[in-house]
Structure formats: C-alpha cells, structure tokens
mmCIF file of C-alpha atoms and ligand atoms in Angstrom:
data_model
loop_
_atom_site.group_PDB
_atom_site.id
_atom_site.type_symbol
_atom_site.label_atom_id
_atom_site.label_comp_id
_atom_site.label_asym_id
_atom_site.label_seq_id
_atom_site.Cartn_x
_atom_site.Cartn_y
_atom_site.Cartn_z
ATOM 1 C CA MET W 1 -32.021 -14.013 -1.307
ATOM 2 C CA GLU W 2 -32.271 -10.673 -2.783
ATOM 3 C CA CYS W 3 -29.619 -8.113 -3.868
ATOM 4 C CA GLU W 4 -29.361 -5.433 -1.181
ATOM 5 C CA ILE W 5 -29.073 -2.816 -3.851
ATOM 6 C CA CYS W 6 -31.672 -3.590 -6.579
ATOM 7 C CA GLY W 7 -33.718 -6.379 -5.107
ATOM 8 C CA ASN W 8 -33.033 -8.819 -7.953
ATOM 9 C CA ASP W 9 -31.953 -12.258 -7.332
ATOM 10 C CA ALA W 10 -28.590 -12.319 -5.285
ATOM 11 C CA ILE W 11 -25.887 -14.735 -6.341
ATOM 12 C CA ILE W 12 -23.612 -14.277 -3.390
ATOM 13 C CA SER W 13 -23.844 -13.464 0.321
ATOM 14 C CA THR W 14 -20.727 -12.578 2.257
ATOM 15 C CA ASN W 15 -19.424 -9.935 4.692
ATOM 16 C CA ASN W 16 -19.093 -7.686 1.758
ATOM 17 C CA GLY W 17 -22.699 -7.867 0.870
ATOM 18 C CA THR W 18 -25.629 -9.875 -0.557
ATOM 19 C CA LEU W 19 -25.511 -8.958 -4.261
ATOM 20 C CA CYS W 20 -26.755 -9.769 -7.800
ATOM 21 C CA THR W 21 -24.318 -10.417 -10.568
ATOM 22 C CA GLU W 22 -24.179 -6.853 -11.752
ATOM 23 C CA HIS W 23 -23.774 -5.257 -8.310
ATOM 24 C CA PHE W 24 -21.365 -8.112 -7.246
ATOM 25 C CA LYS W 25 -18.863 -7.278 -10.029
ATOM 26 C CA LYS W 26 -19.264 -3.680 -9.253
ATOM 27 C CA ARG W 27 -18.598 -4.097 -5.427
ATOM 28 C CA PHE W 28 -15.649 -6.443 -6.195
ATOM 29 C CA GLU W 29 -14.024 -3.852 -8.375
ATOM 30 C CA ASP W 30 -14.819 -0.953 -5.956
ATOM 31 C CA ILE W 31 -13.239 -2.833 -2.893
ATOM 32 C CA THR W 32 -10.132 -3.453 -5.185
ATOM 33 C CA LEU W 33 -9.764 0.207 -6.329
ATOM 34 C CA ASN W 34 -10.473 1.444 -2.713
ATOM 35 C CA THR W 35 -7.736 -0.743 -1.288
ATOM 36 C CA ILE W 36 -5.458 0.568 -3.938
ATOM 37 C CA LYS W 37 -6.347 4.123 -3.136
ATOM 38 C CA LYS W 38 -6.456 3.771 0.708
ATOM 39 C CA TYR W 39 -3.167 2.176 0.958
ATOM 40 C CA LYS W 40 -1.521 4.249 -2.058
ATOM 41 C CA LEU W 41 -0.607 0.978 -3.765
ATOM 42 C CA ILE W 42 -0.214 2.289 -7.251
ATOM 43 C CA LYS W 43 0.758 5.810 -8.261
ATOM 44 C CA LYS W 44 0.478 7.283 -11.714
ATOM 45 C CA GLY W 45 3.318 6.305 -13.955
ATOM 46 C CA GLU W 46 4.700 3.461 -11.861
ATOM 47 C CA LYS W 47 5.612 0.164 -13.474
ATOM 48 C CA VAL W 48 3.750 -2.735 -11.842
ATOM 49 C CA ALA W 49 4.816 -6.292 -12.173
ATOM 50 C CA VAL W 50 1.854 -8.761 -11.563
ATOM 51 C CA ALA W 51 2.816 -12.114 -10.102
ATOM 52 C CA ASN W 52 0.824 -14.413 -12.446
ATOM 53 C CA SER W 53 0.478 -18.115 -11.753
ATOM 54 C CA GLY W 54 -2.087 -18.521 -14.550
ATOM 55 C CA GLY W 55 -4.728 -19.280 -11.798
ATOM 56 C CA LYS W 56 -8.175 -17.540 -11.340
ATOM 57 C CA ASP W 57 -6.925 -15.054 -8.764
ATOM 58 C CA SER W 58 -3.884 -13.695 -10.571
ATOM 59 C CA LEU W 59 -5.837 -13.575 -13.851
ATOM 60 C CA SER W 60 -8.635 -11.633 -12.180
ATOM 61 C CA LEU W 61 -6.052 -9.183 -10.743
ATOM 62 C CA LEU W 62 -4.444 -8.852 -14.273
ATOM 63 C CA TYR W 63 -7.790 -8.235 -15.798
ATOM 64 C CA ILE W 64 -8.706 -5.458 -13.268
ATOM 65 C CA LEU W 65 -5.226 -3.691 -13.506
ATOM 66 C CA ALA W 66 -5.372 -3.923 -17.261
ATOM 67 C CA LYS W 67 -8.982 -2.490 -17.210
ATOM 68 C CA TYR W 68 -8.238 0.414 -14.971
ATOM 69 C CA PHE W 69 -4.408 1.146 -14.908
ATOM 70 C CA LYS W 70 -3.029 0.158 -18.251
ATOM 71 C CA LYS W 71 -3.578 3.720 -19.568
ATOM 72 C CA ASN W 72 -1.266 5.325 -17.084
ATOM 73 C CA ASN W 73 0.890 2.501 -15.803
ATOM 74 C CA GLU W 74 3.094 0.033 -17.593
ATOM 75 C CA ILE W 75 2.148 -3.382 -16.561
ATOM 76 C CA VAL W 76 4.144 -6.593 -16.964
ATOM 77 C CA SER W 77 3.091 -10.301 -15.961
ATOM 78 C CA ILE W 78 5.694 -12.396 -14.367
ATOM 79 C CA THR W 79 5.300 -16.096 -13.971
ATOM 80 C CA ILE W 80 7.638 -18.488 -11.901
ATOM 81 C CA ASP W 81 8.114 -21.855 -13.536
ATOM 82 C CA GLU W 82 9.056 -24.212 -10.561
ATOM 83 C CA GLY W 83 9.600 -27.056 -12.899
ATOM 84 C CA ILE W 84 6.742 -29.265 -11.848
ATOM 85 C CA LYS W 85 5.701 -31.670 -14.668
ATOM 86 C CA GLY W 86 1.991 -31.734 -15.356
ATOM 87 C CA TYR W 87 1.299 -28.757 -13.176
ATOM 88 C CA ARG W 88 2.988 -25.496 -14.053
ATOM 89 C CA ASP W 89 3.319 -26.357 -17.886
ATOM 90 C CA LYS W 90 -0.550 -26.262 -18.004
ATOM 91 C CA THR W 91 -1.007 -23.034 -16.180
ATOM 92 C CA ILE W 92 1.657 -21.397 -18.319
ATOM 93 C CA GLU W 93 -0.265 -21.932 -21.441
ATOM 94 C CA ILE W 94 -3.518 -20.500 -19.750
ATOM 95 C CA MET W 95 -1.383 -17.475 -18.524
ATOM 96 C CA LYS W 96 -0.108 -16.641 -22.076
ATOM 97 C CA ARG W 97 -3.545 -16.852 -23.546
ATOM 98 C CA TYR W 98 -4.931 -14.271 -21.179
ATOM 99 C CA CYS W 99 -1.925 -11.979 -21.299
ATOM 100 C CA ASP W 100 -2.382 -11.863 -25.022
ATOM 101 C CA GLU W 101 -6.229 -11.239 -24.570
ATOM 102 C CA TYR W 102 -5.536 -8.394 -22.222
ATOM 103 C CA GLY W 103 -2.523 -6.924 -24.244
ATOM 104 C CA ILE W 104 0.009 -7.352 -21.325
ATOM 105 C CA LYS W 105 3.633 -8.494 -21.882
ATOM 106 C CA TYR W 106 4.668 -11.607 -19.896
ATOM 107 C CA LYS W 107 7.984 -12.983 -18.660
ATOM 108 C CA ILE W 108 8.881 -16.319 -17.330
ATOM 109 C CA TYR W 109 11.585 -17.109 -14.713
ATOM 110 C CA SER W 110 12.481 -20.631 -13.622
ATOM 111 C CA TYR W 111 13.991 -22.499 -10.730
ATOM 112 C CA LYS W 112 16.015 -24.254 -13.366
ATOM 113 C CA ASP W 113 17.676 -21.028 -14.469
ATOM 114 C CA LEU W 114 18.259 -19.830 -10.923
ATOM 115 C CA THR W 115 19.522 -23.076 -9.327
ATOM 116 C CA GLY W 116 20.305 -25.387 -12.194
ATOM 117 C CA LYS W 117 17.537 -27.750 -10.998
ATOM 118 C CA THR W 118 13.757 -28.123 -11.177
ATOM 119 C CA MET W 119 11.358 -28.498 -8.384
ATOM 120 C CA ASP W 120 10.788 -32.111 -9.357
ATOM 121 C CA TYR W 121 14.480 -32.771 -8.840
ATOM 122 C CA ILE W 122 14.629 -30.825 -5.580
ATOM 123 C CA ALA W 123 11.493 -32.898 -4.197
ATOM 124 C CA SER W 124 13.223 -36.135 -5.487
ATOM 125 C CA LEU W 125 16.066 -35.490 -2.843
ATOM 126 C CA LYS W 126 13.567 -35.940 -0.172
ATOM 127 C CA LYS W 127 15.301 -33.301 2.133
ATOM 128 C CA GLY W 128 12.369 -31.938 4.151
ATOM 129 C CA ILE W 129 9.013 -30.717 2.916
ATOM 130 C CA PRO W 130 9.122 -29.676 -0.830
ATOM 131 C CA CYS W 131 7.069 -26.528 -0.110
ATOM 132 C CA ALA W 132 9.691 -25.049 2.153
ATOM 133 C CA ALA W 133 12.434 -24.921 -0.412
ATOM 134 C CA CYS W 134 9.788 -23.999 -3.100
ATOM 135 C CA GLY W 135 8.454 -21.058 -0.960
ATOM 136 C CA VAL W 136 12.039 -19.571 -0.422
ATOM 137 C CA LEU W 137 12.916 -19.926 -4.111
ATOM 138 C CA ARG W 138 9.588 -18.427 -5.303
ATOM 139 C CA ARG W 139 9.724 -15.403 -2.915
ATOM 140 C CA TYR W 140 13.527 -14.834 -4.118
ATOM 141 C CA LEU W 141 12.808 -15.196 -7.746
ATOM 142 C CA ILE W 142 9.690 -13.101 -7.961
ATOM 143 C CA ASN W 143 11.545 -10.240 -6.270
ATOM 144 C CA TYR W 144 14.526 -10.804 -8.702
ATOM 145 C CA ALA W 145 12.029 -10.782 -11.792
ATOM 146 C CA ALA W 146 10.362 -7.532 -10.455
ATOM 147 C CA LYS W 147 13.695 -5.919 -10.105
ATOM 148 C CA ASP W 148 14.947 -7.293 -13.469
ATOM 149 C CA ASN W 149 11.874 -5.604 -15.025
ATOM 150 C CA LYS W 150 12.599 -2.311 -13.236
ATOM 151 C CA ALA W 151 9.236 -2.434 -11.692
ATOM 152 C CA ASP W 152 8.079 -0.052 -8.904
ATOM 153 C CA LYS W 153 5.615 -2.459 -7.230
ATOM 154 C CA LEU W 154 4.973 -6.226 -7.427
ATOM 155 C CA ALA W 155 1.304 -7.016 -7.151
ATOM 156 C CA THR W 156 0.236 -10.337 -5.895
ATOM 157 C CA ALA W 157 -3.378 -11.673 -5.963
ATOM 158 C CA HIS W 158 -3.248 -12.772 -2.271
ATOM 159 C CA ASN W 159 -6.917 -12.678 -1.051
ATOM 160 C CA LEU W 160 -8.377 -12.508 2.523
ATOM 161 C CA ASP W 161 -8.108 -16.378 2.809
ATOM 162 C CA ASP W 162 -4.346 -16.342 1.920
ATOM 163 C CA GLU W 163 -3.622 -13.421 4.234
ATOM 164 C CA ALA W 164 -5.491 -14.941 7.236
ATOM 165 C CA GLU W 165 -3.454 -18.010 6.692
ATOM 166 C CA ASN W 166 -0.160 -16.104 6.655
ATOM 167 C CA VAL W 167 -1.094 -14.266 9.837
ATOM 168 C CA ILE W 168 -2.058 -17.534 11.675
ATOM 169 C CA MET W 169 1.268 -19.171 10.304
ATOM 170 C CA ASN W 170 3.359 -16.261 11.849
ATOM 171 C CA LEU W 171 1.479 -16.404 15.093
ATOM 172 C CA VAL W 172 2.116 -20.208 15.416
ATOM 173 C CA GLN W 173 5.714 -19.550 14.546
ATOM 174 C CA ASN W 174 5.932 -16.656 17.093
ATOM 175 C CA ASP W 175 7.288 -14.334 14.326
ATOM 176 C CA VAL W 176 5.710 -10.853 15.000
ATOM 177 C CA GLU W 177 8.430 -9.166 12.841
ATOM 178 C CA LYS W 178 7.439 -11.320 9.802
ATOM 179 C CA MET W 179 3.593 -10.808 10.548
ATOM 180 C CA THR W 180 4.080 -6.920 10.499
ATOM 181 C CA ARG W 181 5.472 -7.306 6.993
ATOM 182 C CA LEU W 182 2.102 -8.534 5.808
ATOM 183 C CA GLY W 183 -0.748 -6.220 4.757
ATOM 184 C CA ALA W 184 -1.912 -4.565 1.512
ATOM 185 C CA TYR W 185 1.499 -2.840 1.285
ATOM 186 C CA SER W 186 4.104 -5.337 2.384
ATOM 187 C CA GLY W 187 7.437 -4.411 3.857
ATOM 188 C CA VAL W 188 8.366 -1.777 6.460
ATOM 189 C CA VAL W 189 11.947 -1.537 5.324
ATOM 190 C CA LYS W 190 12.837 0.708 2.453
ATOM 191 C CA GLU W 191 15.462 -1.240 0.592
ATOM 192 C CA GLU W 192 16.575 -0.700 -2.996
ATOM 193 C CA GLU W 193 16.955 -4.392 -3.802
ATOM 194 C CA PHE W 194 13.448 -5.228 -2.421
ATOM 195 C CA ILE W 195 10.438 -4.287 -4.740
ATOM 196 C CA PRO W 196 7.467 -3.344 -2.323
ATOM 197 C CA ARG W 197 4.619 -6.004 -2.736
ATOM 198 C CA ILE W 198 1.055 -4.839 -2.991
ATOM 199 C CA LYS W 199 -2.112 -6.991 -2.476
ATOM 200 C CA PRO W 200 -5.173 -5.285 -3.967
ATOM 201 C CA PHE W 201 -7.438 -8.336 -3.222
ATOM 202 C CA ILE W 202 -6.588 -8.554 0.643
ATOM 203 C CA PHE W 203 -10.151 -7.722 1.593
ATOM 204 C CA LEU W 204 -11.909 -10.048 -0.846
ATOM 205 C CA GLY W 205 -12.417 -13.749 0.074
ATOM 206 C CA GLU W 206 -11.494 -16.882 -2.013
ATOM 207 C CA LYS W 207 -15.159 -17.367 -2.829
ATOM 208 C CA GLU W 208 -15.531 -13.842 -4.139
ATOM 209 C CA THR W 209 -12.326 -14.110 -6.214
ATOM 210 C CA MET W 210 -13.522 -17.344 -7.727
ATOM 211 C CA LEU W 211 -16.930 -15.957 -8.509
ATOM 212 C CA TYR W 212 -15.517 -12.822 -9.996
ATOM 213 C CA SER W 213 -13.229 -14.809 -12.297
ATOM 214 C CA MET W 214 -15.993 -16.956 -13.430
ATOM 215 C CA LEU W 215 -18.268 -14.129 -14.197
ATOM 216 C CA ASN W 216 -15.586 -12.511 -16.303
ATOM 217 C CA GLY W 217 -15.069 -15.764 -18.406
ATOM 218 C CA ILE W 218 -11.812 -16.549 -16.889
ATOM 219 C CA ASP W 219 -11.846 -20.453 -17.224
ATOM 220 C CA ALA W 220 -8.552 -21.162 -15.498
ATOM 221 C CA ILE W 221 -8.517 -24.906 -14.484
ATOM 222 C CA HIS W 222 -7.411 -25.884 -11.088
ATOM 223 C CA THR W 223 -4.595 -28.232 -11.316
ATOM 224 C CA PRO W 224 -3.289 -29.031 -7.859
ATOM 225 C CA CYS W 225 0.474 -29.221 -7.478
ATOM 226 C CA PRO W 226 1.467 -32.859 -6.692
ATOM 227 C CA TYR W 227 3.302 -31.700 -3.538
ATOM 228 C CA ALA W 228 0.575 -29.753 -2.127
ATOM 229 C CA GLY W 229 -0.758 -30.857 1.269
ATOM 230 C CA TYR W 230 2.638 -31.682 2.646
ATOM 231 C CA GLY W 231 3.077 -28.295 4.000
ATOM 232 C CA PHE W 232 2.024 -26.418 7.212
ATOM 233 C CA ARG W 233 -0.085 -24.095 5.079
ATOM 234 C CA GLY W 234 -2.508 -26.919 4.243
ATOM 235 C CA LEU W 235 -3.376 -27.556 7.831
ATOM 236 C CA VAL W 236 -3.742 -23.762 8.703
ATOM 237 C CA SER W 237 -5.897 -23.340 5.530
ATOM 238 C CA ARG W 238 -8.219 -26.186 6.646
ATOM 239 C CA SER W 239 -8.448 -24.763 10.188
ATOM 240 C CA ILE W 240 -9.255 -21.183 9.403
ATOM 241 C CA LYS W 241 -11.976 -22.426 6.966
ATOM 242 C CA GLU W 242 -13.446 -24.290 9.829
ATOM 243 C CA PHE W 243 -13.421 -21.353 12.064
ATOM 244 C CA GLU W 244 -14.997 -19.247 9.405
ATOM 245 C CA THR W 245 -17.944 -21.753 9.019
ATOM 246 C CA LYS W 246 -18.450 -21.785 12.771
ATOM 247 C CA TYR W 247 -17.695 -18.070 13.459
ATOM 248 C CA SER W 248 -18.549 -16.000 10.486
ATOM 249 C CA GLY W 249 -15.960 -13.036 9.944
ATOM 250 C CA SER W 250 -13.054 -14.996 11.609
ATOM 251 C CA LYS W 251 -10.786 -14.417 8.501
ATOM 252 C CA ARG W 252 -11.607 -10.695 8.475
ATOM 253 C CA ASN W 253 -10.957 -10.339 12.183
ATOM 254 C CA VAL W 254 -7.509 -12.316 11.952
ATOM 255 C CA VAL W 255 -6.460 -9.807 9.210
ATOM 256 C CA ASN W 256 -7.636 -6.780 10.939
ATOM 257 C CA THR W 257 -5.844 -7.902 14.077
ATOM 258 C CA MET W 258 -2.600 -8.057 12.186
ATOM 259 C CA LEU W 259 -3.369 -4.524 10.626
ATOM 260 C CA ASN W 260 -3.885 -3.119 14.188
ATOM 261 C CA VAL W 261 -0.533 -4.743 15.406
ATOM 262 C CA LYS W 262 1.216 -3.341 12.312
ATOM 263 C CA GLU W 263 -0.219 0.170 12.834
ATOM 264 C CA SER W 264 0.834 0.157 16.636
ATOM 265 C CA ARG W 265 4.367 -0.640 15.464
ATOM 266 C CA LYS W 266 4.631 1.723 12.604
ATOM 267 C CA ASN W 267 7.005 4.148 14.466
ATOM 268 C CA LEU W 268 9.283 1.499 15.915
ATOM 269 C CA LYS W 269 12.727 1.967 14.563
ATOM 270 C CA VAL W 270 13.334 -0.698 12.017
ATOM 271 C CA LYS W 271 16.588 -2.815 12.240
ATOM 272 C CA ASN W 272 19.077 -2.339 9.335
ATOM 273 C CA VAL W 273 18.762 -5.268 6.843
ATOM 274 C CA ASN W 274 21.891 -7.030 5.899
ATOM 275 C CA LYS W 275 22.854 -8.070 2.350
ATOM 276 C CA CYS W 276 23.376 -11.536 1.315
ATOM 277 C CA ILE W 277 27.213 -11.855 0.707
ATOM 278 C CA GLN W 278 26.391 -14.144 -2.415
ATOM 279 C CA CYS W 279 23.713 -12.400 -4.243
ATOM 280 C CA GLY W 280 23.404 -8.960 -2.648
ATOM 281 C CA PHE W 281 19.807 -9.161 -1.965
ATOM 282 C CA PRO W 282 18.385 -8.353 1.488
ATOM 283 C CA SER W 283 18.852 -11.083 4.086
ATOM 284 C CA VAL W 284 18.824 -11.324 7.798
ATOM 285 C CA LYS W 285 21.566 -13.853 7.679
ATOM 286 C CA GLU W 286 24.981 -13.568 5.961
ATOM 287 C CA ILE W 287 23.793 -15.985 3.187
ATOM 288 C CA CYS W 288 20.177 -15.723 2.224
ATOM 289 C CA GLU W 289 17.993 -18.879 2.194
ATOM 290 C CA ALA W 290 17.830 -18.938 -1.613
ATOM 291 C CA CYS W 291 21.622 -18.908 -1.879
ATOM 292 C CA LYS W 292 21.820 -21.663 0.866
ATOM 293 C CA ILE W 293 19.506 -23.835 -1.347
ATOM 294 C CA LYS W 294 21.599 -23.120 -4.469
ATOM 295 C CA ILE W 295 24.788 -24.177 -2.576
ATOM 296 C CA SER W 296 23.273 -27.345 -1.298
ATOM 297 C CA LEU W 297 22.038 -28.310 -4.721
ATOM 298 C CA GLN W 298 25.537 -27.797 -6.111
ATOM 299 C CA LYS W 299 26.922 -30.224 -3.437
ATOM 300 C CA ALA W 300 24.129 -32.740 -4.022
ATOM 301 C CA TYR W 301 24.881 -32.796 -7.849
HETATM 302 S S1 SF4 X 1 2.356 -26.844 -3.234
HETATM 303 FE FE1 SF4 X 1 4.496 -26.558 -2.517
HETATM 304 S S2 SF4 X 1 5.781 -27.512 -4.010
HETATM 305 FE FE2 SF4 X 1 3.765 -27.131 -5.013
HETATM 306 S S3 SF4 X 1 4.023 -25.101 -5.930
HETATM 307 FE FE3 SF4 X 1 3.140 -24.759 -3.925
HETATM 308 S S4 SF4 X 1 4.820 -24.456 -2.437
HETATM 309 FE FE4 SF4 X 1 5.745 -25.236 -4.534
HETATM 310 ZN ZN1 ZN X 2 -28.334 -5.736 -7.734
HETATM 311 ZN ZN1 ZN X 3 21.695 -14.651 -1.681
#
C-alpha cells in the first residue's frame, strides 16, 4: 500500500485517503482546520473551552487547538469528574499531565459538587441504566462549566463514529428535533445560557483519531468505565461498525444525511426554549432533567 501523495509506505487507508505517516498527520490537521473554517467554529479572540476526558480524542483536540489557536484565542480545558472509582481518577492524572505539557489551564467539575453524590452512588441505587443519568448530568455540567469560564464556544472531540451513533440513536427514538441539533456547530437556538458546541473532528473516524494521537506521542490508556455496555449507545456503536465493515462509507453517509436534513430545516422557525424554574438553564420542560435527578437524589438520601 503506497501513500497517494509521495509513494512511500502508507500506514492508513480510509475514505480520507491512503497515506504515509507524514501525509496522514498533515491531512488530519487539514481536515480539522477546514471544518473549523467551513463552519466558522472559532473566531479570532474567542475563548474556547475544551471538554477534556483525558482520553486520546480529547487530548488530540487539545493538542491541535493549542498548536494553531493558542496565539489568538484563550483556551481552557474542562474535565467532568463523574465520581467513578478506578476510572475517572486515572484519566484525570493523564489530563493534568498533557495540559501542563501544552501550557493549557484546566478546571475540574464534579457530579459530587453538583448533586452531592458520586456516579458510583447513583449507580448503586439501581434506578434504570446508569448511563442515562450520567449523560444528563454530564451535558448539564459541561455547559455550566463552559458558562462559568465565560467561554464563547465549547469544543468536544466527537468524531465521525460518535456522530453517526448520535444520528442513529435519534432516528431510532424518532427525534428529528434533537438530530438537527447535531453537526459541527451544535444548536439552532441562540440562547444566552447555552454555550454553542463545536466538533472539529466530526469528519474524522475513530481509527484516524486513534492513530493521530499515537503518532503525536499521546499515550492515553483506555480504561473502560465499569458501567459501559449497559447503554443503548453500546448496541448502536456495534451495529454501525458492522455496517461500515460490510458497506464502506456508511458512517459518512449517515452523518451526511443528518447534515442535509439540518440544512433543509435551517429556515424553520425555532420554538422558544423555556428555562428551568430551578436553575434557569434552557429546558423544554418546566424543570430540567439534571434538576430532576438532583431532586430525586435528595429524596433518596
Ligand atoms: S459509560 Fe455510562 S456511566 Fe460510564 S461514564 Fe459513560 S455514560 Fe457515564
Ligand atoms: Zn506520503
Ligand atoms: Zn434545572
């Protein structure tokens, strides 16, 4: 297998090209920077909060943003500590090490501070699938953290595989509204309390982000969450990988379908978003899902 640019030995072949080490790194960064430019994800002078789990994807994103944007933009790393023993404590150590190396400030926000309880405690209550509550609290807290840091944008390292999973999950749940909030620039509603989310890796696959992190010396260990696999996402993730193996380009097509639907709905009048009566953050219901969890935990105590 030869690099399509220089003819040297290729190390990867995907829909984004068959490339040697040097040209793969260049193509990876070009795709990221083009996505940022095309969707106007980061403007000069904006403050960018990067959601940083301490995993290979978020550390690669931090590396690229530090490399290309640190000069003109303030960047802050945000980590959510769910309170899962033997899992998040390890990735927090890795996150700190790389933030120091790249010269980026970091902040940690925990479920314990938000709800008074850790995820381990919430899971021990055995009320439904742990990932359901965990997802609600993480989305809430990451937005809170971005706002707390006065960030203009919240960057996440969601890649093509993650986004294809999101689209399929919304399709299965018949939630077109939610699906059109996906994409490189999330959110159709301009809302002061909601920090726009940006996904510079949305056109790069899991295999590519993994290779890019390795080639840049990011040795983030993969520690699986002990509650992983319970969720709906696990099933969707396995299915989409199987599709991709049998029908190359499936993930890209799923994401492109979502982008086309989003584009065709762009002029639709967006419904006003209510505010949660407890915390004031955007919510479709009177009380947001995160506050509902907080209230139920207070009762369970
Ligand atoms: S696997 Fe589930 S419980 Fe674990 S961090 Fe992810 S969403 Fe939370
Ligand atoms: Zn090459
Ligand atoms: Zn609320």
